[in-house]
mmCIF file of C-alpha atoms in Angstrom:
data_model
loop_
_atom_site.group_PDB
_atom_site.id
_atom_site.type_symbol
_atom_site.label_atom_id
_atom_site.label_comp_id
_atom_site.label_asym_id
_atom_site.label_seq_id
_atom_site.Cartn_x
_atom_site.Cartn_y
_atom_site.Cartn_z
ATOM 1 C CA MET A 1 -35.837 -73.106 -50.629
ATOM 2 C CA MET A 2 -36.063 -70.183 -48.175
ATOM 3 C CA LYS A 3 -33.910 -70.496 -45.088
ATOM 4 C CA LYS A 4 -35.717 -70.525 -41.776
ATOM 5 C CA VAL A 5 -34.754 -67.747 -39.371
ATOM 6 C CA PRO A 6 -34.354 -68.980 -35.792
ATOM 7 C CA LEU A 7 -37.004 -67.670 -33.399
ATOM 8 C CA LEU A 8 -34.341 -66.426 -30.949
ATOM 9 C CA TYR A 9 -32.766 -64.251 -33.674
ATOM 10 C CA VAL A 10 -36.120 -62.680 -34.588
ATOM 11 C CA THR A 11 -36.907 -61.952 -30.953
ATOM 12 C CA ALA A 12 -33.526 -60.264 -30.424
ATOM 13 C CA ARG A 13 -34.004 -58.050 -33.495
ATOM 14 C CA VAL A 14 -37.445 -56.951 -32.299
ATOM 15 C CA ILE A 15 -36.159 -56.084 -28.827
ATOM 16 C CA LEU A 16 -33.184 -54.127 -30.245
ATOM 17 C CA THR A 17 -35.427 -52.143 -32.613
ATOM 18 C CA PHE A 18 -37.801 -51.313 -29.767
ATOM 19 C CA MET A 19 -34.937 -50.083 -27.527
ATOM 20 C CA ILE A 20 -33.551 -47.839 -30.286
ATOM 21 C CA LEU A 21 -37.009 -46.324 -30.811
ATOM 22 C CA ILE A 22 -37.472 -45.603 -27.093
ATOM 23 C CA PHE A 23 -33.990 -44.003 -26.804
ATOM 24 C CA SER A 24 -34.594 -41.805 -29.854
ATOM 25 C CA LEU A 25 -37.901 -40.510 -28.510
ATOM 26 C CA SER A 26 -36.278 -39.640 -25.175
ATOM 27 C CA LEU A 27 -33.764 -37.203 -26.727
ATOM 28 C CA PRO A 28 -34.625 -33.461 -26.585
ATOM 29 C CA LEU A 29 -34.923 -31.552 -29.831
ATOM 30 C CA ASN A 30 -32.358 -28.975 -28.686
ATOM 31 C CA THR A 31 -29.385 -29.325 -26.374
ATOM 32 C CA GLU A 32 -26.925 -26.749 -25.103
ATOM 33 C CA SER A 33 -23.321 -27.661 -24.425
ATOM 34 C CA VAL A 34 -20.468 -25.929 -22.689
ATOM 35 C CA LEU A 35 -16.900 -26.254 -23.924
ATOM 36 C CA ALA A 36 -14.874 -27.970 -21.242
ATOM 37 C CA PHE A 37 -11.552 -26.202 -21.062
ATOM 38 C CA SER A 38 -10.309 -25.292 -17.606
ATOM 39 C CA THR A 39 -7.548 -23.667 -15.609
ATOM 40 C CA THR A 40 -6.393 -25.411 -12.465
ATOM 41 C CA PRO A 41 -7.970 -23.819 -9.376
ATOM 42 C CA THR A 42 -5.281 -22.523 -7.053
ATOM 43 C CA SER A 43 -7.132 -20.871 -4.207
ATOM 44 C CA GLU A 44 -10.294 -20.034 -2.380
ATOM 45 C CA VAL A 45 -12.965 -17.906 -4.058
ATOM 46 C CA SER A 46 -11.930 -14.295 -4.526
ATOM 47 C CA PRO A 47 -13.388 -11.743 -2.096
ATOM 48 C CA ILE A 48 -13.831 -9.433 -5.073
ATOM 49 C CA GLU A 49 -17.237 -10.470 -6.361
ATOM 50 C CA ASN A 50 -16.589 -9.506 -9.970
ATOM 51 C CA LEU A 51 -13.459 -11.642 -10.029
ATOM 52 C CA ALA A 52 -15.021 -14.688 -8.391
ATOM 53 C CA ARG A 53 -14.052 -17.820 -10.263
ATOM 54 C CA PRO A 54 -16.944 -19.915 -11.572
ATOM 55 C CA THR A 55 -16.856 -23.525 -10.474
ATOM 56 C CA ASP A 56 -17.542 -24.664 -14.042
ATOM 57 C CA ASN A 57 -14.914 -25.099 -16.712
ATOM 58 C CA LEU A 58 -13.011 -22.007 -17.737
ATOM 59 C CA ILE A 59 -11.095 -20.608 -20.632
ATOM 60 C CA GLN A 60 -8.608 -17.779 -20.192
ATOM 61 C CA ALA A 61 -7.280 -15.275 -22.716
ATOM 62 C CA ILE A 62 -3.697 -14.060 -22.449
ATOM 63 C CA GLY A 63 -3.029 -10.317 -22.388
ATOM 64 C CA TRP A 64 0.732 -10.474 -21.774
ATOM 65 C CA ALA A 65 3.052 -13.237 -20.605
ATOM 66 C CA ASP A 66 6.735 -14.107 -20.349
ATOM 67 C CA ASN A 67 8.234 -17.459 -19.335
ATOM 68 C CA PHE A 68 11.859 -16.423 -20.103
ATOM 69 C CA ASP A 69 12.368 -19.490 -22.277
ATOM 70 C CA SER A 70 12.907 -17.550 -25.509
ATOM 71 C CA TYR A 71 16.076 -15.967 -24.093
ATOM 72 C CA ALA A 72 19.478 -17.570 -23.737
ATOM 73 C CA THR A 73 20.443 -18.812 -20.278
ATOM 74 C CA ASP A 74 22.544 -16.560 -18.011
ATOM 75 C CA VAL A 75 21.945 -13.387 -20.056
ATOM 76 C CA SER A 76 21.079 -9.907 -18.830
ATOM 77 C CA LEU A 77 17.422 -9.041 -19.391
ATOM 78 C CA HIS A 78 18.056 -5.300 -19.598
ATOM 79 C CA GLY A 79 16.751 -4.300 -23.024
ATOM 80 C CA LEU A 80 15.175 -7.694 -23.791
ATOM 81 C CA GLY A 81 11.429 -8.337 -24.052
ATOM 82 C CA GLY A 82 10.528 -5.012 -22.458
ATOM 83 C CA TRP A 83 12.612 -5.688 -19.329
ATOM 84 C CA LYS A 84 15.041 -3.162 -17.859
ATOM 85 C CA GLY A 85 16.714 -2.150 -14.647
ATOM 86 C CA TRP A 86 14.974 0.336 -12.346
ATOM 87 C CA GLN A 87 15.116 3.838 -13.861
ATOM 88 C CA ASN A 88 16.498 2.199 -17.012
ATOM 89 C CA SER A 89 19.794 1.408 -15.299
ATOM 90 C CA PRO A 90 21.753 -1.583 -16.665
ATOM 91 C CA ALA A 91 23.292 -1.984 -13.203
ATOM 92 C CA ALA A 92 19.876 -2.993 -11.841
ATOM 93 C CA THR A 93 19.353 -5.765 -14.386
ATOM 94 C CA ALA A 94 18.597 -9.408 -13.598
ATOM 95 C CA TYR A 95 19.718 -12.543 -15.410
ATOM 96 C CA THR A 96 17.963 -15.569 -16.803
ATOM 97 C CA SER A 97 18.818 -18.767 -14.975
ATOM 98 C CA GLY A 98 18.557 -22.499 -15.486
ATOM 99 C CA THR A 99 19.105 -23.257 -11.797
ATOM 100 C CA GLN A 100 15.349 -23.359 -11.234
ATOM 101 C CA ALA A 101 12.617 -23.233 -13.872
ATOM 102 C CA LEU A 102 8.895 -23.884 -13.790
ATOM 103 C CA SER A 103 8.891 -24.020 -17.587
ATOM 104 C CA THR A 104 12.229 -25.071 -18.997
ATOM 105 C CA PRO A 105 14.852 -23.974 -19.623
ATOM 106 C CA ASN A 106 14.790 -20.592 -17.832
ATOM 107 C CA SER A 107 13.473 -18.478 -15.009
ATOM 108 C CA VAL A 108 14.737 -15.070 -13.868
ATOM 109 C CA ASP A 109 17.094 -14.800 -10.888
ATOM 110 C CA ILE A 110 16.325 -11.811 -8.643
ATOM 111 C CA SER A 111 19.304 -11.359 -6.348
ATOM 112 C CA SER A 112 21.921 -8.900 -5.122
ATOM 113 C CA ALA A 113 21.545 -5.582 -7.014
ATOM 114 C CA ALA A 114 18.665 -6.753 -9.239
ATOM 115 C CA ASP A 115 15.767 -4.313 -9.465
ATOM 116 C CA LEU A 116 14.006 -5.519 -12.601
ATOM 117 C CA VAL A 117 11.133 -3.571 -14.174
ATOM 118 C CA HIS A 118 8.577 -4.269 -16.890
ATOM 119 C CA GLU A 119 6.231 -1.449 -17.922
ATOM 120 C CA TYR A 120 2.680 -1.771 -19.291
ATOM 121 C CA SER A 121 0.308 0.587 -21.078
ATOM 122 C CA GLY A 122 -3.422 0.640 -21.728
ATOM 123 C CA TYR A 123 -4.496 -1.206 -18.570
ATOM 124 C CA ILE A 124 -6.720 1.566 -17.217
ATOM 125 C CA ALA A 125 -10.103 -0.110 -16.628
ATOM 126 C CA GLY A 126 -11.731 -3.479 -16.119
ATOM 127 C CA GLU A 127 -10.603 -6.609 -14.310
ATOM 128 C CA TRP A 128 -7.134 -8.148 -14.532
ATOM 129 C CA VAL A 129 -5.158 -10.952 -12.948
ATOM 130 C CA TYR A 130 -1.409 -10.549 -12.472
ATOM 131 C CA THR A 131 0.254 -13.924 -11.900
ATOM 132 C CA ALA A 132 3.862 -14.799 -11.140
ATOM 133 C CA TRP A 133 5.372 -18.084 -10.001
ATOM 134 C CA GLN A 134 8.095 -17.818 -7.384
ATOM 135 C CA TYR A 135 10.751 -20.213 -6.086
ATOM 136 C CA ILE A 136 12.542 -19.383 -2.818
ATOM 137 C CA PRO A 137 15.510 -21.686 -2.088
ATOM 138 C CA THR A 138 15.740 -23.254 1.361
ATOM 139 C CA ASP A 139 18.948 -21.291 2.054
ATOM 140 C CA PHE A 140 17.431 -17.919 1.089
ATOM 141 C CA ALA A 141 18.850 -14.980 3.058
ATOM 142 C CA GLY A 142 17.641 -11.383 3.186
ATOM 143 C CA GLU A 143 14.495 -9.455 2.322
ATOM 144 C CA SER A 144 13.186 -9.274 -1.239
ATOM 145 C CA TYR A 145 10.155 -7.504 -2.728
ATOM 146 C CA PHE A 146 7.392 -8.067 -5.285
ATOM 147 C CA ILE A 147 5.978 -4.701 -6.388
ATOM 148 C CA LEU A 148 3.243 -3.474 -8.729
ATOM 149 C CA LEU A 149 2.998 0.239 -9.495
ATOM 150 C CA ASN A 150 0.100 2.277 -10.827
ATOM 151 C CA GLN A 151 2.479 5.033 -11.986
ATOM 152 C CA TYR A 152 6.087 4.692 -13.119
ATOM 153 C CA ASP A 153 8.646 6.599 -15.163
ATOM 154 C CA ASP A 154 12.387 6.125 -15.521
ATOM 155 C CA ALA A 155 13.151 9.653 -14.319
ATOM 156 C CA GLY A 156 11.353 8.989 -11.047
ATOM 157 C CA ASN A 157 9.091 12.021 -11.361
ATOM 158 C CA THR A 158 5.832 10.045 -11.138
ATOM 159 C CA LEU A 159 5.974 6.927 -8.997
ATOM 160 C CA ASN A 160 3.088 5.351 -7.103
ATOM 161 C CA TRP A 161 3.000 1.884 -5.530
ATOM 162 C CA SER A 162 -0.154 -0.282 -5.432
ATOM 163 C CA VAL A 163 1.329 -3.595 -4.205
ATOM 164 C CA GLN A 164 4.468 -4.141 -2.143
ATOM 165 C CA VAL A 165 4.958 -7.595 -0.656
ATOM 166 C CA ASN A 166 8.053 -8.496 1.343
ATOM 167 C CA PHE A 167 9.680 -11.946 1.606
ATOM 168 C CA SER A 168 11.881 -12.182 4.697
ATOM 169 C CA SER A 169 14.286 -14.911 5.798
ATOM 170 C CA SER A 170 14.625 -13.426 9.290
ATOM 171 C CA THR A 171 10.909 -13.702 10.072
ATOM 172 C CA ASN A 172 10.152 -16.558 7.647
ATOM 173 C CA GLN A 173 7.083 -14.607 6.632
ATOM 174 C CA VAL A 174 5.461 -13.012 3.621
ATOM 175 C CA GLU A 175 4.271 -9.536 4.561
ATOM 176 C CA ASN A 176 2.058 -6.938 2.933
ATOM 177 C CA THR A 177 3.851 -3.668 3.671
ATOM 178 C CA GLY A 178 0.753 -1.642 2.746
ATOM 179 C CA ALA A 179 -1.849 -0.074 5.028
ATOM 180 C CA SER A 180 -3.962 -3.231 5.382
ATOM 181 C CA GLY A 181 -1.088 -5.373 6.649
ATOM 182 C CA GLY A 182 -1.233 -9.147 6.588
ATOM 183 C CA THR A 183 1.308 -11.965 6.901
ATOM 184 C CA LEU A 184 1.611 -15.600 5.851
ATOM 185 C CA PRO A 185 4.311 -18.243 6.431
ATOM 186 C CA LEU A 186 7.129 -18.172 3.874
ATOM 187 C CA ILE A 187 7.192 -21.227 1.587
ATOM 188 C CA LYS A 188 10.608 -22.469 0.473
ATOM 189 C CA GLY A 189 11.899 -25.170 -1.827
ATOM 190 C CA THR A 190 8.925 -25.312 -4.200
ATOM 191 C CA TRP A 191 7.170 -23.182 -6.803
ATOM 192 C CA VAL A 192 4.464 -20.934 -5.349
ATOM 193 C CA GLU A 193 1.863 -18.885 -7.202
ATOM 194 C CA LEU A 194 1.629 -15.146 -6.515
ATOM 195 C CA ARG A 195 -1.690 -13.866 -7.824
ATOM 196 C CA THR A 196 -2.959 -10.298 -7.715
ATOM 197 C CA GLU A 197 -6.601 -9.859 -8.696
ATOM 198 C CA ILE A 198 -7.226 -6.274 -9.780
ATOM 199 C CA ASP A 199 -10.541 -4.525 -10.434
ATOM 200 C CA LEU A 200 -9.678 -1.104 -11.852
ATOM 201 C CA THR A 201 -13.323 -0.189 -12.403
ATOM 202 C CA ASN A 202 -14.110 -0.489 -8.689
ATOM 203 C CA ASP A 203 -10.597 0.273 -7.352
ATOM 204 C CA LEU A 204 -10.114 -3.101 -5.669
ATOM 205 C CA CYS A 205 -7.191 -5.470 -5.255
ATOM 206 C CA ALA A 206 -6.674 -8.889 -3.646
ATOM 207 C CA PHE A 207 -3.297 -10.619 -3.283
ATOM 208 C CA TYR A 208 -2.943 -14.403 -2.937
ATOM 209 C CA TYR A 209 0.182 -16.299 -1.898
ATOM 210 C CA GLY A 210 0.180 -20.031 -2.556
ATOM 211 C CA GLY A 211 -3.602 -20.001 -2.835
ATOM 212 C CA GLN A 212 -4.124 -18.131 0.448
ATOM 213 C CA LEU A 213 -5.425 -14.586 0.694
ATOM 214 C CA LEU A 214 -2.729 -12.273 2.078
ATOM 215 C CA TYR A 215 -4.835 -9.114 1.933
ATOM 216 C CA GLN A 216 -7.529 -7.226 0.065
ATOM 217 C CA ALA A 217 -7.634 -3.460 -0.283
ATOM 218 C CA THR A 218 -7.944 -0.614 -2.756
ATOM 219 C CA TRP A 219 -5.647 -0.540 -5.773
ATOM 220 C CA THR A 220 -4.939 3.203 -5.604
ATOM 221 C CA GLY A 221 -4.510 3.745 -1.873
ATOM 222 C CA GLU A 222 -2.918 0.679 -0.270
ATOM 223 C CA VAL A 223 0.780 1.600 -0.427
ATOM 224 C CA SER A 224 1.669 5.102 -1.648
ATOM 225 C CA GLY A 225 -1.875 6.494 -1.557
ATOM 226 C CA GLY A 226 -3.342 8.917 -4.064
ATOM 227 C CA GLY A 227 -2.752 6.591 -7.002
ATOM 228 C CA ILE A 228 -4.684 6.109 -10.216
ATOM 229 C CA ASN A 229 -6.579 3.200 -11.757
ATOM 230 C CA ASN A 230 -3.789 2.013 -14.009
ATOM 231 C CA ILE A 231 -1.388 -0.944 -14.129
ATOM 232 C CA ALA A 232 1.920 0.732 -14.925
ATOM 233 C CA ALA A 233 4.770 -1.618 -14.027
ATOM 234 C CA LEU A 234 6.113 -4.685 -12.261
ATOM 235 C CA ASP A 235 9.215 -4.295 -10.110
ATOM 236 C CA LEU A 236 11.131 -7.328 -8.821
ATOM 237 C CA PHE A 237 13.463 -5.832 -6.208
ATOM 238 C CA ALA A 238 16.158 -8.032 -4.643
ATOM 239 C CA ASN A 239 17.180 -5.450 -2.047
ATOM 240 C CA GLY A 240 20.580 -7.149 -1.713
ATOM 241 C CA ALA A 241 19.059 -10.531 -0.838
ATOM 242 C CA SER A 242 20.115 -13.908 -2.200
ATOM 243 C CA SER A 243 18.373 -15.521 -5.156
ATOM 244 C CA ILE A 244 14.623 -15.741 -5.585
ATOM 245 C CA TYR A 245 13.480 -17.149 -8.930
ATOM 246 C CA TYR A 246 10.406 -16.049 -10.897
ATOM 247 C CA ASP A 247 8.830 -17.750 -13.894
ATOM 248 C CA ASN A 248 5.668 -17.793 -16.027
ATOM 249 C CA ILE A 249 4.636 -14.206 -15.326
ATOM 250 C CA SER A 250 1.400 -13.009 -16.932
ATOM 251 C CA LEU A 251 -1.162 -10.216 -16.993
ATOM 252 C CA THR A 252 -4.536 -11.547 -18.138
ATOM 253 C CA PRO A 253 -8.259 -10.909 -18.001
ATOM 254 C CA PRO A 254 -10.028 -13.049 -15.392
ATOM 255 C CA PRO A 255 -11.226 -16.482 -16.563
ATOM 256 C CA LYS A 256 -14.567 -16.547 -18.371
ATOM 257 C CA LEU A 257 -16.944 -19.326 -19.393
ATOM 258 C CA LEU A 258 -17.107 -19.978 -23.124
ATOM 259 C CA TYR A 259 -20.454 -21.256 -24.436
ATOM 260 C CA LEU A 260 -20.871 -23.027 -27.767
ATOM 261 C CA PRO A 261 -23.904 -22.391 -30.004
ATOM 262 C CA LEU A 262 -26.989 -24.562 -29.645
ATOM 263 C CA ILE A 263 -26.691 -27.993 -31.199
ATOM 264 C CA THR A 264 -29.871 -28.869 -33.096
ATOM 265 C CA ARG A 265 -30.738 -32.233 -34.528
#
């Protein structure tokens, strides 16, 4: 004998089938999706149009980076990972430190006689973002400098500054020492992002401190003048001041959207 199917069960099956049919017909034949990887926004939109950050999700490629974690703690960086003292002098070296670290276990301690340099080659066109994270202790004393050069050599025959930013305990300010000027309040006791957005194609530069624009100017003429469109070196100059710590330093292309191929059903 055939079992009777309850009327309620039949009705439910009919309704479910009808809903599935309606949903299927509502789907488009082709859909486009965007891969949702992102970097954390840290500031206002860049004044350099070509470096403006999209509000959508981003993916960023690394050109060069160093977080100091592959080195032992409390070691001289002169001769390690491309680092050296100014004019290749071991006396101007800086040391890794575990006192403060954004990524554990190490940062680099820029203090006293430290005048630490890292050279670069091949960065002569296009758009680049130079990022460094900085920690200034609450008892910091002195004046210390963050410097980017468009020309550098150990002999000192060809030197040209593009960025020179001063951190002063006496004024409690961050100051652009270049022609455009600009100051911001000094931030102590926490990690702060320093970000330099560089457009070598159009000779432009914008410097951000803790997400705030300190200044925008030309890359070749802001400090020394008469420079070239080239990223030559970083110089972390203690100038006899007490410790400032740097970590997670990188030189990268600006963030770009990454689109996936069309998904077809």
